[in-house]
Short mmCIF file of C-alpha atoms and ligand atoms in Angstrom, two decimals:
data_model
loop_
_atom_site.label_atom_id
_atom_site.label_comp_id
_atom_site.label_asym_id
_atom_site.label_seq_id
_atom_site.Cartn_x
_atom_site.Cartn_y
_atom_site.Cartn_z
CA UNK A 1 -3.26 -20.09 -6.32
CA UNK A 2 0.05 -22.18 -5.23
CA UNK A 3 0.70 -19.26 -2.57
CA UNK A 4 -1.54 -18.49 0.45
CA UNK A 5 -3.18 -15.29 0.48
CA UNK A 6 -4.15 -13.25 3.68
CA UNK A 7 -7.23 -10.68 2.13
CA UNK A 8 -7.58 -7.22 4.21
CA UNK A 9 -10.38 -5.30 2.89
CA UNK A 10 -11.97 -2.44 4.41
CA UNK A 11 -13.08 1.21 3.50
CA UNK A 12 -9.74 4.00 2.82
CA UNK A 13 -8.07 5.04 6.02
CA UNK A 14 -9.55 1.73 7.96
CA UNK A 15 -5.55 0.97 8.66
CA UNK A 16 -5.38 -1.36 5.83
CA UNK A 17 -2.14 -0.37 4.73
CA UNK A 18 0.08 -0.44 7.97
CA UNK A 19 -2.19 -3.50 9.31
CA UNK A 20 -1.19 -5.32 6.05
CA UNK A 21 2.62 -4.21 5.93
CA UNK A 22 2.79 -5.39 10.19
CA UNK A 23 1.19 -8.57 9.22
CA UNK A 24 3.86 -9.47 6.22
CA UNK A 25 6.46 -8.39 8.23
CA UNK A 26 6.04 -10.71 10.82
CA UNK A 27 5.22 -13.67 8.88
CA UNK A 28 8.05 -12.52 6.14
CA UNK A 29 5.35 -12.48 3.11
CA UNK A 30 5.07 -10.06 0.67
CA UNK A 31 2.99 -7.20 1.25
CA UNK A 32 0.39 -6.11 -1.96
CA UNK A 33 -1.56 -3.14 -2.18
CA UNK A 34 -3.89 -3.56 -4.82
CA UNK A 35 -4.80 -0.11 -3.83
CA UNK A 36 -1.55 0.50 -5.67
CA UNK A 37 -2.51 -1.36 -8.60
CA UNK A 38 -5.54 1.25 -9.47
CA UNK A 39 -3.30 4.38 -8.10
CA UNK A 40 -1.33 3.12 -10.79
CA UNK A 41 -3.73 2.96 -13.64
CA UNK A 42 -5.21 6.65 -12.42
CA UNK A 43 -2.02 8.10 -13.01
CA UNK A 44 -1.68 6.58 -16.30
CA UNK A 45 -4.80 8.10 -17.41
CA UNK A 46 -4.03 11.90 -16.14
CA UNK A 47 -0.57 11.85 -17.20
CA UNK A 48 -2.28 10.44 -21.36
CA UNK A 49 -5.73 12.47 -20.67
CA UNK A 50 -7.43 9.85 -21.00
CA UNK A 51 -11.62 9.61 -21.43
CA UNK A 52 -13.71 7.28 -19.61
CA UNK A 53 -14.76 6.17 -23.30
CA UNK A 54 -11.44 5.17 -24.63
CA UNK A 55 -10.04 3.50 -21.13
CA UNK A 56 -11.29 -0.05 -22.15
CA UNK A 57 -9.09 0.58 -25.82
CA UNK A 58 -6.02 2.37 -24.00
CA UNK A 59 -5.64 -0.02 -20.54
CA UNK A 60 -5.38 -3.00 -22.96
CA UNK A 61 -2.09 -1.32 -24.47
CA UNK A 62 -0.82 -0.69 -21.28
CA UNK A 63 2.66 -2.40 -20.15
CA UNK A 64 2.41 -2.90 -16.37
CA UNK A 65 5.90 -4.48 -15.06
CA UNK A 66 6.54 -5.76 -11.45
CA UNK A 67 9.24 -4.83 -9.64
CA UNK A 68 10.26 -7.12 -6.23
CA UNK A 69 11.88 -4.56 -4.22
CA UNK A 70 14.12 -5.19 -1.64
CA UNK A 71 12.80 -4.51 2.19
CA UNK A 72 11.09 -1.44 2.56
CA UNK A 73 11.63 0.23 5.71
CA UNK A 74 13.78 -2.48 6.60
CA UNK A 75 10.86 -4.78 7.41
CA UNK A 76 8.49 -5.30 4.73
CA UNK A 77 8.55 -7.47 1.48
CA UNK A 78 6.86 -4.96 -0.87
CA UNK A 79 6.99 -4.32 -4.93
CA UNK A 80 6.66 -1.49 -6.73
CA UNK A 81 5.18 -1.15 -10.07
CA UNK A 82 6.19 0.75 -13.66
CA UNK A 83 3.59 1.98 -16.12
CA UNK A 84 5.14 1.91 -19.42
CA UNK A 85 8.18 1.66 -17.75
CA UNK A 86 7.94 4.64 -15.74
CA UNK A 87 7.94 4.38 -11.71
CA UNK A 88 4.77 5.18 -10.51
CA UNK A 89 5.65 5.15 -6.69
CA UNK A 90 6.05 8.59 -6.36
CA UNK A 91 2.79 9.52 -8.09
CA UNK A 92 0.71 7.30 -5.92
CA UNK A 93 -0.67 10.32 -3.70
CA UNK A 94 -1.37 13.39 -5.96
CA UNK A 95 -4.25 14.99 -5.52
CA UNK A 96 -4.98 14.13 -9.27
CA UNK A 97 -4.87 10.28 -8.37
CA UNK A 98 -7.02 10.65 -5.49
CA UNK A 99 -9.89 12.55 -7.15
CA UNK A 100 -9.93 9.97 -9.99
CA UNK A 101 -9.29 6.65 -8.83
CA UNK A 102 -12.70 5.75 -7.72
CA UNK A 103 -13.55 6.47 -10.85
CA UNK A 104 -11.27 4.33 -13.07
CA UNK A 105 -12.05 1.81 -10.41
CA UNK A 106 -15.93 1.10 -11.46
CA UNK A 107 -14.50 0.07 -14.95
CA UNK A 108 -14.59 -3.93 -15.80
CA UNK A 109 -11.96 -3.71 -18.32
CA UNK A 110 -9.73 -2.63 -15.80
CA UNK A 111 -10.59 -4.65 -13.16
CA UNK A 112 -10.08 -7.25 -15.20
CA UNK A 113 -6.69 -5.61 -15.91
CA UNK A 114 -5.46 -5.77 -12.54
CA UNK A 115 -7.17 -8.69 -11.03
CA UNK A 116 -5.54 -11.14 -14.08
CA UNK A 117 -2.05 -9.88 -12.22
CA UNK A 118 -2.98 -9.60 -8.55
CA UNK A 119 -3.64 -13.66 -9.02
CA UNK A 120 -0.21 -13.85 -11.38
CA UNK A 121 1.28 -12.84 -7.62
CA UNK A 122 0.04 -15.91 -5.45
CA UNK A 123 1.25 -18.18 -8.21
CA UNK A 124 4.76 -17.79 -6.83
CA UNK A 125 4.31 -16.15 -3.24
CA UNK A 126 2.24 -16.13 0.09
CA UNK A 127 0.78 -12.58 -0.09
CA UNK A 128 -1.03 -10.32 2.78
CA UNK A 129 -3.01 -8.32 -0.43
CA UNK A 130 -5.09 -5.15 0.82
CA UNK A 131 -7.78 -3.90 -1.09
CA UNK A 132 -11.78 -3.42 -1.73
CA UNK A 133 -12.44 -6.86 -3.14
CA UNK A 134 -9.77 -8.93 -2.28
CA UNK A 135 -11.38 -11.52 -0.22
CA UNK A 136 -14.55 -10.54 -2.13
CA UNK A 137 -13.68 -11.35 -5.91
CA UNK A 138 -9.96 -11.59 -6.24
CA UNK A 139 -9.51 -14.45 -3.69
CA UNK A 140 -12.66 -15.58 -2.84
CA UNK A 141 -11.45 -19.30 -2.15
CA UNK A 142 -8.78 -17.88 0.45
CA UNK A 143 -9.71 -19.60 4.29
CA UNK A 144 -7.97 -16.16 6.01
CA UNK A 145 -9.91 -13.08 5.10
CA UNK A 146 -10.19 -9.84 7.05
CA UNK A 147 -12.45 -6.60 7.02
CA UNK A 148 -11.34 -3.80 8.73
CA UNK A 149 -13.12 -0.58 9.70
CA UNK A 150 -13.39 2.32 12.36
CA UNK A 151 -15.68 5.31 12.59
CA UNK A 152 -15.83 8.09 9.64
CA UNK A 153 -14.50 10.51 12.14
CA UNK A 154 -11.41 8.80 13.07
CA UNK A 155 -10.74 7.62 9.14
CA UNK A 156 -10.77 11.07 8.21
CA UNK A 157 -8.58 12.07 11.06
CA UNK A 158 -6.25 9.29 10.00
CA UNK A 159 -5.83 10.37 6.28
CA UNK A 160 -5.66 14.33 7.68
CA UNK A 161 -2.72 13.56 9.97
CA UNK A 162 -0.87 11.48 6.97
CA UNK A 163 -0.89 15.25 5.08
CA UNK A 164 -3.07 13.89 2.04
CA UNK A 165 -5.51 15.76 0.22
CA UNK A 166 -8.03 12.91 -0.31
CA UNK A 167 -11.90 13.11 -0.71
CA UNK A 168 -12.10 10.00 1.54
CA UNK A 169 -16.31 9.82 2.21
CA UNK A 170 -16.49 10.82 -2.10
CA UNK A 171 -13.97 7.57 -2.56
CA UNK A 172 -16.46 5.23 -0.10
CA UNK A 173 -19.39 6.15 -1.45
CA UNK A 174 -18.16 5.41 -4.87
CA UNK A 175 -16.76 2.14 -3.74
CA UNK A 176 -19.73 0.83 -1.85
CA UNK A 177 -21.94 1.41 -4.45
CA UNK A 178 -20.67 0.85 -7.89
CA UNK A 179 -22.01 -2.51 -9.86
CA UNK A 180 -18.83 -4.27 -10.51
CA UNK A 181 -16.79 -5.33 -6.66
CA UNK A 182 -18.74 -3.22 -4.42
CA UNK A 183 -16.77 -2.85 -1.25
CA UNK A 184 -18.78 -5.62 0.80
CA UNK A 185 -17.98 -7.26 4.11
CA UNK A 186 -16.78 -10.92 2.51
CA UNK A 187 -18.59 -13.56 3.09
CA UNK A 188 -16.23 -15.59 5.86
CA UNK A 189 -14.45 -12.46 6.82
CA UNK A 190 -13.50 -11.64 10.63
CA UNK A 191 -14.46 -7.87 10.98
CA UNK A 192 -12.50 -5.82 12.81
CA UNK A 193 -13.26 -2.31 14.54
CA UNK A 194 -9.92 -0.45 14.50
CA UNK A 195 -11.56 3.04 16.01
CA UNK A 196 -10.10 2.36 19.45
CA UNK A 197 -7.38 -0.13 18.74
CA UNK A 198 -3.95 1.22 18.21
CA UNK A 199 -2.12 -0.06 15.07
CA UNK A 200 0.08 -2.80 17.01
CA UNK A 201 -2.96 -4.17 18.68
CA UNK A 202 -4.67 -4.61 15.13
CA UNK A 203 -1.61 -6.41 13.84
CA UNK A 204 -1.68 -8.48 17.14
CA UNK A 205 -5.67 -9.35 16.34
CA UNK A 206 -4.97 -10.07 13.01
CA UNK A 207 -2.06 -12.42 14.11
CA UNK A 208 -3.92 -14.26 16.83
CA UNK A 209 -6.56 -15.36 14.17
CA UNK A 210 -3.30 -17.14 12.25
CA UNK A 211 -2.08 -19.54 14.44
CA UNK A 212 -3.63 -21.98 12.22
CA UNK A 213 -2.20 -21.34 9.47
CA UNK A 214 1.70 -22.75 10.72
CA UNK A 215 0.19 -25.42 11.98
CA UNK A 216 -2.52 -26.67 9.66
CA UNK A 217 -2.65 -24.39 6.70
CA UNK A 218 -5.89 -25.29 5.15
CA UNK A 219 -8.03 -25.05 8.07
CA UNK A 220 -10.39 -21.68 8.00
CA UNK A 221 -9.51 -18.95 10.81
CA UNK A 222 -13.04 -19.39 11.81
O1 CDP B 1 -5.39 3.80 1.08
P1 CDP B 1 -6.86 3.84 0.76
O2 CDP B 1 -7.62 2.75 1.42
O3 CDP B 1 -7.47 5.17 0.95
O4 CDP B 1 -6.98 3.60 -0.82
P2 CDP B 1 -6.25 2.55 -1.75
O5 CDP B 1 -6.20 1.20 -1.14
O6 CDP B 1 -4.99 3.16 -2.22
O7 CDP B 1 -7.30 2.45 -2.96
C1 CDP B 1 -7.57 3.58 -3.78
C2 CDP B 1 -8.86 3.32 -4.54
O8 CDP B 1 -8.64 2.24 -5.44
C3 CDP B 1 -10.07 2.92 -3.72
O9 CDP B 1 -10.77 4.03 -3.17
C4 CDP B 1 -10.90 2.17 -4.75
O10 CDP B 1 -11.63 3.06 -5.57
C5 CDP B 1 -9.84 1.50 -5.61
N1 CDP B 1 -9.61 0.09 -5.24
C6 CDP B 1 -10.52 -0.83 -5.68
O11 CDP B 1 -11.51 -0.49 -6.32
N2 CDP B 1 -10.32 -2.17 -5.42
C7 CDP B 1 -9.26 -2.56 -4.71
N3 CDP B 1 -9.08 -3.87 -4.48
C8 CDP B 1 -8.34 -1.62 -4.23
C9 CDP B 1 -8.55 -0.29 -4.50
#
């Protein structure tokens, strides 16, 4: 890992997402959701009908290609991916995707899958990556790691006001307790409760624990 890597990990609708995207924006890094990554790999498997017994034999013919895109929203260093060479950004919140990525997710082979490019990333790039295992599995070794959560009530009312249909509790239950990159609190991790913080006071948090990391960038936030 020739890049540093910022790990936010937390359960869906924590604030992960925006939290991540504030963060890269302000320290001009490039902003990874790996949530993205197995979005990606759902979609592949609805739109091919795929069976959980052929998904080791079909996600090692896959083609995944990275695309840097240019500033999203103006502010934030982002990429999107292709699956075969078809965009997968607009498919990333169908219902479909939703109800099956927790699913995919529990399978080694494509863990593997994704993890094996999720590292490819830091090779070239300082990264604020957002995920269930980031700080966990992917980068254990990173010194700035980050777990954030709020109450089940206020998640839910998070993902309700975004519009999504999205079995949020189903998803964390899944995640918490399947065998392979459980969604854990990472060893070395700062935890953060986001129920009463508003998203610029998160990013602000998040950004206090950095200082650091301009200064003398292989010193732990702890
Ligand atoms: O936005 P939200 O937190 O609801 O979900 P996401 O980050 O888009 O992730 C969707 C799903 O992908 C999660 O519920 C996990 O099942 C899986 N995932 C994972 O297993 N490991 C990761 N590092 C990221 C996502």
């Amino acid at each position: 890992m020739a890049g540093r890597v910022i790990a936010i990990d937390g359960p869906a609708a924590s604030g992960k997402s925006s939290v991540s995207r504030g963060v890269a924006a302000a320290l001009d890094w490039l902003f990874v959701s790996s949530g993205h990554f197995y979005r990606t790999v759902a979609w592949g498997t609805v739109r091919d009908g795929v069976s959980s017994d052929d998904l080791a034999a079909w996600i090692s013919l896959r083609q995944l290609t990275l695309l840097n895109d240019n500033k999203d929203q103006g502010t934030t260093r982002n990429i999107s991916l292709l699956l075969d060479g078809e965009n997968t950004t607009p498919h990333l919140s169908e219902p479909e995707v939703a109800a099956t990525v927790s699913l995919i997710a529990t399978v080694p082979a494509v863990r593997d899958f994704i993890n094996a490019r999720l590292r490819a990333l830091a090779e070239h790039h300082d990264l604020v990556m957002e995920g269930r295992d980031i700080g966990s599995v992917v980068f254990p070794e990173t010194p700035w790691k980050f777990y954030l959560d709020a109450s089940p009530e206020v998640r839910a009312r998070r993902r309700s006001s975004e519009g999504a249909i999205d079995s949020v509790s189903e998803r964390d239950r899944l995640d918490s307790t399947r065998a392979t990159a459980p969604l854990i609190i990472p060893n070395g991790s700062i935890v953060i409760d986001t129920t009463h913080l508003d998203l610029q006071q998160v990013i602000a948090t998040v950004l206090s624990y950095l200082d650091p990391l301009t200064v003398t960038p292989t010193r732990s936030v702890q």
